[in-house]
Coordinates of C-alpha atoms and ligand atoms in Angstrom, one line a residue:
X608 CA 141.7 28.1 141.1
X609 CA 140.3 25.7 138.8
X610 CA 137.1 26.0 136.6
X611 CA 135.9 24.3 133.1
X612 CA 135.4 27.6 131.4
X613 CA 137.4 31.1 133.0
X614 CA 135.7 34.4 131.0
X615 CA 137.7 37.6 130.6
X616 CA 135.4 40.5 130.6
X617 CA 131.9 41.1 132.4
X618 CA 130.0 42.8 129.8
X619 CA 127.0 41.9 127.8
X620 CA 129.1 39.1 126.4
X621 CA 130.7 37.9 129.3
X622 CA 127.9 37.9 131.8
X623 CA 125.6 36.1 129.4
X624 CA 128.2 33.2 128.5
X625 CA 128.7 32.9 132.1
X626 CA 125.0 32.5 132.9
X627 CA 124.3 30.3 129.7
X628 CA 127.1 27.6 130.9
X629 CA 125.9 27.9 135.0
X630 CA 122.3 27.0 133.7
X631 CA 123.5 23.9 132.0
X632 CA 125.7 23.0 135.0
X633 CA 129.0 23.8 133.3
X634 CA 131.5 25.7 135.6
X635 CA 132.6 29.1 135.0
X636 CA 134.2 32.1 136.4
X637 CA 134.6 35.8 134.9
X638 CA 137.8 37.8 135.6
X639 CA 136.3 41.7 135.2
X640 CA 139.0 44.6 135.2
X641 CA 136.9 47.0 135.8
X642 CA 134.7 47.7 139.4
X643 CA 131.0 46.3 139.7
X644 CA 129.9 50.2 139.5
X645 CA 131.7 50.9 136.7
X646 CA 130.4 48.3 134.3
X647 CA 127.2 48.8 135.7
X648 CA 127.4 52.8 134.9
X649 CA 128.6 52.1 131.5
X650 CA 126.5 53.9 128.9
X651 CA 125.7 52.2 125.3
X652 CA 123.4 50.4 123.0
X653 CA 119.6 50.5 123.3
X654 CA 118.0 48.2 121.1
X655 CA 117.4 44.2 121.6
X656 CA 116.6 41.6 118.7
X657 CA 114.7 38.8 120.0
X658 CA 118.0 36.8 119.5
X659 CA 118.8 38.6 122.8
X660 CA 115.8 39.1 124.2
X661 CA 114.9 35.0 124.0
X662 CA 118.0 34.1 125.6
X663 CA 117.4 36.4 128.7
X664 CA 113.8 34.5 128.8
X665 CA 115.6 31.6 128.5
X666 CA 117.7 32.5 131.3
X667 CA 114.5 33.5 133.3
X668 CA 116.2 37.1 133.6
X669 CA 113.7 39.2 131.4
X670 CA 111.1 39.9 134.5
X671 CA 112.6 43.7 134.4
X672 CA 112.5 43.6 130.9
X673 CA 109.2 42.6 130.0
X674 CA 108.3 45.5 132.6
X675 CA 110.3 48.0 131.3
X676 CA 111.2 46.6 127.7
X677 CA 109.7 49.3 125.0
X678 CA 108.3 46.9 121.8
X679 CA 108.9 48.9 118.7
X680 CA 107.4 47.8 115.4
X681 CA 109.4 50.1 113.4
X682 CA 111.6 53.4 113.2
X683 CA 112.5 56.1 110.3
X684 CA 115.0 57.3 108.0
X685 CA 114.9 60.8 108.0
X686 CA 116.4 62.7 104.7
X687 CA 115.3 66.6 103.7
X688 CA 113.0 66.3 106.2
X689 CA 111.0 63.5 104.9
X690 CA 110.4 60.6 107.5
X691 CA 110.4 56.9 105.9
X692 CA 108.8 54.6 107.7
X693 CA 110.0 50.9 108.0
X694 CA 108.0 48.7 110.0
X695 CA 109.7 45.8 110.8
X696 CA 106.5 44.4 112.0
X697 CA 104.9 43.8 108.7
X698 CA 107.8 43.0 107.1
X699 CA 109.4 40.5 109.4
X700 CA 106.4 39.3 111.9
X701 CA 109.0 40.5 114.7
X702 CA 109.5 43.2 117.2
X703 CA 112.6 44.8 118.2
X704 CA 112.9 45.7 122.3
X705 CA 114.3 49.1 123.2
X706 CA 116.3 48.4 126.6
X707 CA 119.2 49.8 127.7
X708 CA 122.4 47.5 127.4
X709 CA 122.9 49.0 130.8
X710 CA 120.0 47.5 132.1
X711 CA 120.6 44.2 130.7
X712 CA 124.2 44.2 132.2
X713 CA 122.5 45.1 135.6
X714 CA 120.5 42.2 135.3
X715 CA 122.8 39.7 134.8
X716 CA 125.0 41.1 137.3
X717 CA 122.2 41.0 139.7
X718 CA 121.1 37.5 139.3
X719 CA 125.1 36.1 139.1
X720 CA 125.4 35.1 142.8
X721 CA 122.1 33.4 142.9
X722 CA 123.5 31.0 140.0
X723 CA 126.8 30.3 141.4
X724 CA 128.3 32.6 139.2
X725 CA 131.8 34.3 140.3
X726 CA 132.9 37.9 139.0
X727 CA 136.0 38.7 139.8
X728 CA 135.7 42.1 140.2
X729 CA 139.2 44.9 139.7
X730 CA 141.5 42.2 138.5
X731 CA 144.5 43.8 136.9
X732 CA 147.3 42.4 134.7
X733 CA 145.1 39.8 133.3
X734 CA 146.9 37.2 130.8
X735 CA 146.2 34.1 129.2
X736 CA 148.7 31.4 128.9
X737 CA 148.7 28.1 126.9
X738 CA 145.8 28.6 124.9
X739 CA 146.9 26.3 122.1
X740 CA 147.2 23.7 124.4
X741 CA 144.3 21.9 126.8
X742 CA 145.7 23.2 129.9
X743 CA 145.3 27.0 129.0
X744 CA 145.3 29.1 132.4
X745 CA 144.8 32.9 133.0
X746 CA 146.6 35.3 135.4
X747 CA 146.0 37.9 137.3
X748 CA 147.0 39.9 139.6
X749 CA 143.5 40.6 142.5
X750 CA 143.8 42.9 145.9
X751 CA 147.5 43.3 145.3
X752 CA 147.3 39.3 145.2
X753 CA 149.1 37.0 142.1
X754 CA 146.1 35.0 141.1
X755 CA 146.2 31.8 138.4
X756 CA 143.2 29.8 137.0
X757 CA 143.6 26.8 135.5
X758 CA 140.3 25.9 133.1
X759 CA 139.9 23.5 129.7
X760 CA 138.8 26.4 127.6
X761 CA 139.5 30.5 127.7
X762 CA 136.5 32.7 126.5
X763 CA 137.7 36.6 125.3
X764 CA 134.9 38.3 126.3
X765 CA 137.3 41.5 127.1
X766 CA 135.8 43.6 124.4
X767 CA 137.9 45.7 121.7
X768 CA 141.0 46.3 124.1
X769 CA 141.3 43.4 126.1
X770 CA 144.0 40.8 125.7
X771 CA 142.3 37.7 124.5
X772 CA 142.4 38.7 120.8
X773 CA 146.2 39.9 121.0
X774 CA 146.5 36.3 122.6
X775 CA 146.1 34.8 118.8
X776 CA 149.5 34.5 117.1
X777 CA 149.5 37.3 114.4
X778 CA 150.2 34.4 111.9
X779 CA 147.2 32.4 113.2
X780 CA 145.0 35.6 112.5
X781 CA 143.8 38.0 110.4
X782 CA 142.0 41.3 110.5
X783 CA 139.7 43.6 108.4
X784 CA 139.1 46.9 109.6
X785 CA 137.4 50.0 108.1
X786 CA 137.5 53.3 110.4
X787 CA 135.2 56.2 109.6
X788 CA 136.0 59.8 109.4
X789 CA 133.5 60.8 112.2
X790 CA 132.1 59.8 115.6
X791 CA 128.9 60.3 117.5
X792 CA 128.5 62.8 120.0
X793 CA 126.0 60.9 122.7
X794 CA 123.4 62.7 124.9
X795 CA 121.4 60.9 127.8
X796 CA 118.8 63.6 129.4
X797 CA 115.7 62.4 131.2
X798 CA 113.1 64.2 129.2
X799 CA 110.7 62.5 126.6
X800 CA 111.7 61.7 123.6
X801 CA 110.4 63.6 120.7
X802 CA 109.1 60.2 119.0
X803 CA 107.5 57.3 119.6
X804 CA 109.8 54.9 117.4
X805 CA 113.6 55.8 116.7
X806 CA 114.6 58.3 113.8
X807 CA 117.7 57.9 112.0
X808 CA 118.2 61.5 109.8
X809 CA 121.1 62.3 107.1
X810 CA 121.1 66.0 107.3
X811 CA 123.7 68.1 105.1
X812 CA 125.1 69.1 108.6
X813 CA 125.6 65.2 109.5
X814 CA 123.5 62.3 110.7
X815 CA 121.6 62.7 113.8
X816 CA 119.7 59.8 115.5
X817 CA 116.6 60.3 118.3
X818 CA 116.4 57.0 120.8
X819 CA 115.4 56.8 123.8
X820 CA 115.7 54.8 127.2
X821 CA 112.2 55.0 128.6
X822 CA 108.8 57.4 128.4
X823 CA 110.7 59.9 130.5
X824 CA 114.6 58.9 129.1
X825 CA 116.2 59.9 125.7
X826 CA 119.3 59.4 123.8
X827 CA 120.5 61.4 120.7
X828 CA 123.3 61.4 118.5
X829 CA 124.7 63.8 116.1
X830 CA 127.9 63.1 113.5
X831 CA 130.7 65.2 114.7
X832 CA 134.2 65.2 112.9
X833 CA 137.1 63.3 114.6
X834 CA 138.5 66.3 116.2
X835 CA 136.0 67.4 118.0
X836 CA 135.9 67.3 121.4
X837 CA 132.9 66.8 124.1
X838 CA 133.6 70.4 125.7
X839 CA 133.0 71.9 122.4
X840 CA 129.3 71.1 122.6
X841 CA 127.7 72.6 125.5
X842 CA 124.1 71.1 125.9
X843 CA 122.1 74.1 124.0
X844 CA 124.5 73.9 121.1
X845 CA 123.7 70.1 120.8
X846 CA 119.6 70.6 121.1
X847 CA 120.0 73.4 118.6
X848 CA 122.0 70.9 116.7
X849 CA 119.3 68.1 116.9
X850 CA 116.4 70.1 116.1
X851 CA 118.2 71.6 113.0
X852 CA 119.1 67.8 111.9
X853 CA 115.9 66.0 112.9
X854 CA 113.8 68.8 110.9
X855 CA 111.2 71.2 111.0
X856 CA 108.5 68.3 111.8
X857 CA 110.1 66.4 114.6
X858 CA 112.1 69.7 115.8
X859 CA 108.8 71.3 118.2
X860 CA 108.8 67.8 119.9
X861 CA 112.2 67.7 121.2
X862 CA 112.5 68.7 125.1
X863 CA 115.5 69.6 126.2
X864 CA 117.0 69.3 129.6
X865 CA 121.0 68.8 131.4
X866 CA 122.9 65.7 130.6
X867 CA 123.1 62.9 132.6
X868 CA 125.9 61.9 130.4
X869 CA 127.3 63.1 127.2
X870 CA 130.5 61.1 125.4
X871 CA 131.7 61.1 121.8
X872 CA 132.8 57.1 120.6
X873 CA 135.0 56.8 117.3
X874 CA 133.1 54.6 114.4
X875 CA 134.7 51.5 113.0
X876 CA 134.3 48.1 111.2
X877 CA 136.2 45.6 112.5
X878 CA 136.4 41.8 112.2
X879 CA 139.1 39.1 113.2
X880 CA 139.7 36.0 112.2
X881 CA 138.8 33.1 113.3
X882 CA 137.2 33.8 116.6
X883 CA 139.0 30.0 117.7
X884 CA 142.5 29.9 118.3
X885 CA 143.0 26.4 120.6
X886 CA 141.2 26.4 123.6
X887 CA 140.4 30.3 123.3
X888 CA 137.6 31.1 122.1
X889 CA 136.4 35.1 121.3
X890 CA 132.9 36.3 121.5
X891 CA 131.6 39.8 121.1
X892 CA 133.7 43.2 120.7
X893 CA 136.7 41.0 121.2
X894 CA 136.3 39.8 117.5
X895 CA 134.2 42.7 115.7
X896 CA 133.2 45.9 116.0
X897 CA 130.6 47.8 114.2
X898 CA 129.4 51.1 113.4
X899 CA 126.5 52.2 116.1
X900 CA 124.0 53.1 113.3
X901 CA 122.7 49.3 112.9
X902 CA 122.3 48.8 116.5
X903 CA 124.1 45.1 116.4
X904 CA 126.3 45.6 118.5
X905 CA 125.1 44.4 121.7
X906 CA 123.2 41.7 119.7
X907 CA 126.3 40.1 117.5
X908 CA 127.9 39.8 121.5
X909 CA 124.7 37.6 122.3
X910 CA 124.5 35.5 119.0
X911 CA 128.3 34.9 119.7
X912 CA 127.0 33.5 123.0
X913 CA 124.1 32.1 121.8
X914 CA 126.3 29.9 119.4
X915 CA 129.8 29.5 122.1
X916 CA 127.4 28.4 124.9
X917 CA 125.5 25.8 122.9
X918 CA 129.0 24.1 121.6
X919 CA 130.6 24.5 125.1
X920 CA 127.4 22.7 126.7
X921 CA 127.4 19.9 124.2
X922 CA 131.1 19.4 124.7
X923 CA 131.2 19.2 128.1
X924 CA 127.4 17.2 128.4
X925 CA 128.4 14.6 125.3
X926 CA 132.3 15.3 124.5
X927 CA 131.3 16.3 121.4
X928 CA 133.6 18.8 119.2
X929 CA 131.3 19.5 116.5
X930 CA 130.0 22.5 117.7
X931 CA 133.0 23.8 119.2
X932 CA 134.8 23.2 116.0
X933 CA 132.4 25.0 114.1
X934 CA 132.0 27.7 116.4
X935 CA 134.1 30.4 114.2
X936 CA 132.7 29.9 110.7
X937 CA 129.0 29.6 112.5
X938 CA 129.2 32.7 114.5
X939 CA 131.5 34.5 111.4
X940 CA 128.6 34.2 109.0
X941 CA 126.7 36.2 110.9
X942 CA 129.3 38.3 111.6
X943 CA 129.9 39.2 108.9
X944 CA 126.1 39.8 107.6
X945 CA 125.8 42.4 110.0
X946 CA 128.8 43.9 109.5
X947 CA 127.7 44.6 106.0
X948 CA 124.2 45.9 106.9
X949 CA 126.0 48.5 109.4
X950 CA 128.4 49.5 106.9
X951 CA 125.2 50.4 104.2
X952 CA 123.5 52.2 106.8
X953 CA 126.4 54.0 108.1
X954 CA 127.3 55.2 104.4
X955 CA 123.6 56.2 103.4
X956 CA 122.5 58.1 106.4
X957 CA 126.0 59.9 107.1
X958 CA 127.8 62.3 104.8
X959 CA 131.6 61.6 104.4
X960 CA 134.0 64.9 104.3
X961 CA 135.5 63.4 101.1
X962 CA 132.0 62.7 99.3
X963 CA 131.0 64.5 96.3
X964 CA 127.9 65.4 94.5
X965 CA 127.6 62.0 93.2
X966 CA 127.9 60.2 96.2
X967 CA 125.1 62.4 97.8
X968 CA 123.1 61.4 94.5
X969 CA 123.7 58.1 95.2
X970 CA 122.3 58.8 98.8
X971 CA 119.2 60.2 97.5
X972 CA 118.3 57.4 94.8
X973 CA 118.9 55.1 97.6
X974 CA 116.4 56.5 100.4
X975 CA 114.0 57.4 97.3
X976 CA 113.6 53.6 96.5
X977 CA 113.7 52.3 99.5
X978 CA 110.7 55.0 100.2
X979 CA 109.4 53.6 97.1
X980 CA 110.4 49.7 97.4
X981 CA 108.4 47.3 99.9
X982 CA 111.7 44.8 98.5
X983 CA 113.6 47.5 99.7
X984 CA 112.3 48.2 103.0
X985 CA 111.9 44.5 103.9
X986 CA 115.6 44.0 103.2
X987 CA 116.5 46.5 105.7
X988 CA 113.5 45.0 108.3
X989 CA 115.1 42.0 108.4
X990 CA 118.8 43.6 108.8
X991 CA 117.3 45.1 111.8
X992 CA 115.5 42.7 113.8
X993 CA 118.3 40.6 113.0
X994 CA 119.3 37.4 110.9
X995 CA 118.5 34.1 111.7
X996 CA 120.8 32.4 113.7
X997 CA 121.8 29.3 112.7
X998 CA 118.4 27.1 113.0
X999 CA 119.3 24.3 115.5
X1000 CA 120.6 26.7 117.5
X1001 CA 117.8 28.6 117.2
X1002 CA 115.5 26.0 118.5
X1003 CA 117.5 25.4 121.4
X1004 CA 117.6 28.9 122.2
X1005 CA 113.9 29.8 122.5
Ligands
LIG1352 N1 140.9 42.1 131.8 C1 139.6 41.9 132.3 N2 138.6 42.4 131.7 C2 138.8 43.3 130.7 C3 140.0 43.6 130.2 C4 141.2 42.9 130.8 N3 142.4 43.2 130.4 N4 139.9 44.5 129.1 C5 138.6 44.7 129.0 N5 137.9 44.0 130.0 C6 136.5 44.0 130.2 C7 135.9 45.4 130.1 O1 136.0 46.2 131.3 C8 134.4 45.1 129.8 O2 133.6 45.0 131.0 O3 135.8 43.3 129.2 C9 134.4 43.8 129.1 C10 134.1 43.9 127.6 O4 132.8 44.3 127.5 P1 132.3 45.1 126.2 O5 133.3 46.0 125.7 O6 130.9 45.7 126.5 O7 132.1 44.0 125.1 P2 131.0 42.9 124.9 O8 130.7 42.2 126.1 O9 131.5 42.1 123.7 O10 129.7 43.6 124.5 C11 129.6 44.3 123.2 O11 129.2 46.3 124.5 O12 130.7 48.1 124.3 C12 129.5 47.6 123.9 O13 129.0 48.6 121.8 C13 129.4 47.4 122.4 O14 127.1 47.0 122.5 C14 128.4 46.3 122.3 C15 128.7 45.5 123.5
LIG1353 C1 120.7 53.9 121.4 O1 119.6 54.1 121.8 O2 121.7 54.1 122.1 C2 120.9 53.5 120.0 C3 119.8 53.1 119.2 C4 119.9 52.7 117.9 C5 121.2 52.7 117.3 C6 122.3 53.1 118.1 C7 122.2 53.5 119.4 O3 121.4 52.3 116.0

C-alpha cells in the first residue's frame, strides 16, 4: 500500500490528523492496534479548549457537540473547605466545553468512512522503517497478514507506548520526565454531579476533583498513593472518600450510585525532544504527557495537530518546508507552557508524602492570593482555556 501520510494510532491525535489532511485532499491512512470497540470504550479527559473545539467545527464534526457540549465559564479550587472561584469567562472572554474525549473519538470515528478515511483496525507488530530517509514505510502484521505501507512522511500518533517515539535514535533525542508519587483513582457513575462547574479540592487526605460527563453523568477523582490498587476501594469507600474531600458544603450534593467504570492512571510529566526526527513526525502522548489536573491533555494532542496538519497541507499544496521544519519548536513552545501550568496545579492542589509544614504553607499563601489576586486568577484563566496557538495558525484554524 501506498499513501502520502500513514498515522500510527487512532486516538484523539490520530483520528483528527487523519481528518485534517482528508479535508485538504492529502492522503492518509491510520494503522490502530487496538479494536474499533476498544478505542471507542476508552475512558479519559473531559474538558475541550476552543483550540479543539474550532477544529472539530472546522471539520464540520461538532453537530453532537454543540448538542451535547456543556459551556463552562469557570470551576473552583477547593482548600479547607473554601471554594475559589475562577471564571475564565471574565478573565479570558472564552469558554471551555465539557465533552467527553470519548465522545469526540466516536465522532471522528464515525464520520471517517464518509471522508475516505482508512483505519486499520487490530494491526499488530507495527514498525516503522526508514524514517530518516524520504521513503519511510511502516509494517504490520493485519488478519494474520504481513502488511507494508510505503508513504513520504510517518505521523506517531501511538500515544505514550507506541513505537514511533522509540523510532528516534536515542542520540537524536532527549527526554525530561518528572513522575509523581500518586495516581488518581477514576469513577464514572451516571448520577448528577454535585456542581454545576468542576471543583478541584486539596484536602489533608489528598486532592479530590468533581467533573462530570453530562446532567445525568459524573466523574470524580481522588489522590491515592502508588500502591493502591482499584479493588481496595469499593464504591462506598470512594463516595465516603469524596464527600470527606470535597467538604461539608459540596458533600449533601453528591449522589451516589455503581460504577460504570472505575480505573487508577499513574501521574507524570513527560516531554521528548524534538517531535521531528526525518520524515516522522510525533504528535500528542507520543511526545508529552502531563499530569490530569490541568486538563491539557487531550488539547496539547489537538494543537499538535492543529500545527502538523497545517505544515503537512502547505507541503504537499505548495512544496513548501517551512512549516514542516518548524513544526517541533512551534508545537514545543506550547508544549512546554502547558506542561508547566500542569505541573503548578498538580503541586498546589495535591499533597506530596515527602512535603513538610512549609511546603503546605507554601500551598496556603498560594490559594490565599490567588483568592485574593484578580492577576492571579487571570493567570490561571488563561492556563486553562488554553494558550494561543501560534497566530497564523490560528487564523487558519477557525
Ligand atoms: N500500533 C498501532 N497503534 C498503537 C500502538 C502500536 N504499536 N501503540 C499504541 N497505539 C494506539 C493506541 O491504541 C491508541 O489508540 O495509539 C493510540 C494513541 O492514542 P492516545 O494514547 O489517546 O494518545 P493521543 O491520541 O495522543 O491523545 C492524547 O489521549 O490518553 C489520552 O490522556 C490522553 O487525553 C490525552 C489523549
Ligand atoms: C474529567 O472530567 O475527566 C477531567 C476534568 C478535568 C481535569 C481532569 C479530568 O483536569
Amino acid at each position: 500500500m501506498k499513501t502520502q501520510v500513514v498515522i500510527i494510532g487512532a486516538g484523539p491525535a490520530g483520528l483528527l490528523l487523519g481528518h485534517l489532511l482528508r479535508q485538504a485532499n492529502v492522503d492518509a491512512l491510520i494503522v490502530e492496534r487496538q479494536s474499533r470497540a476498544h478505542v471507542e470504550g476508552r475512558i479519559r479527559a473531559g474538558v475541550l479548549e476552543d483550540t479543539t473545539t474550532n477544529l472539530l467545527r472546522r471539520l464540520g464534526l461538532d453537530e453532537r457537540l454543540q448538542r451535547e457540549g456543556l459551556p463552562h465559564t469557570g470551576f473552583s479550587l477547593a482548600d479547607g473547605g473554601r471554594l475559589i472561584r475562577i471564571d475564565v469567562l471574565k478573565h479570558t472572554g472564552r469558554p471551555v466545553t465539557v465533552y467527553g474525549q470519548t465522545e469526540v473519538t466516536q465522532d471522528l470515528i464515525k464520520a471517517a468512512p464518509e471522508r475516505g478515511i482508512d483505519i486499520l483496525w487490530e494491526a499488530s507488530d507495527v514498525a516503522l522503517h526508514d524514517v530518516d530517509t524520504a521513503a519511510p514505510y511502516v509494517t504490520f502484521q493485519e488478519g494474520g497478514n504481513a502488511r507494508r505501507i510505503d508513504a513520504r512522511f510517518v505521523a506517531g500518533c501511538d500515544g505514550f507506548h507506541g513505537p514511533s517515539r522509540k523510532a528516534v535514535p536515542a542520540s537524536a533525542g532527549k527526554h525530561f520526565e518528572r513522575v509523581y508519587p500518586f495516581g488518581w483513582l477514576g469513577i464514572l457513575a451516571d448520577v448528577p454531579p454535585c456542581n454545576d462547574e468542576l471543583i478541584y479540592a486539596n484536602h489533608p487526605r489528598g486532592f479530590a476533583l468533581a467533573s462530570m460527563r453530562s446532567p445525568t453523568r459524573s466523574r470524580y477523582y481522588v489522590q491515592v498513593s502508588m500502591d493502591e490498587r482499584v479493588e481496595d476501594w469499593p464504591d462506598d469507600r470512594l463516595w465516603n472518600e469524596l464527600e470527606t474531600r470535597l467538604g461539608a458544603e459540596v458533600a449533601p450534593h453528591i449522589t451516589r450510585g455503581p460504577a460504570l467504570e472505575k480505573s487508577i492512571a499513574p501521574l507524570r510529566s513527560y516531554v521528548f525532544e524534538p517531535m521531528r526526527h526525518g520524515s516522522l513526525f510525533l504528535a500528542g502522548d507520543a511526545a508529552h504527557i502531563v499530569p490530569p489536573t490541568g486538563a491539557k491533555g487531550l488539547n496539547l494532542a489537538a494543537s499538535d495537530v492543529a500545527y502538523l496538519s497545517d505544515a503537512l497541507i502547505e507541503y504537499f499544496r505548495d512544496g513548501k518546508t517551512g512549516g514542516i521544519d518548524a513544526y517541533s519548536e512551534r508545537a514545543l513552545a506550547r508544549v512546554w507552557k502547558s506542561e508547566r501550568f500542569s505541573w503548578q496545579l498538580t503541586k498546589l492542589m495535591h499533597r506530596f508524602p515527602d512535603d513538610g509544614p512549609f511546603e503546605r504553607r507554601m500551598q496556603v499563601a498560594e490559594l490565599e492570593y490567588i483568592a485574593s489576586s484578580d492577576a492571579a486568577q487571570k493567570s490561571i484563566a488563561e492556563n486553562y482555556v488554553g494558550l494561543p496557538l501560534q497566530a497564523d495558525v490560528a487564523r487558519r484554524c477557525q
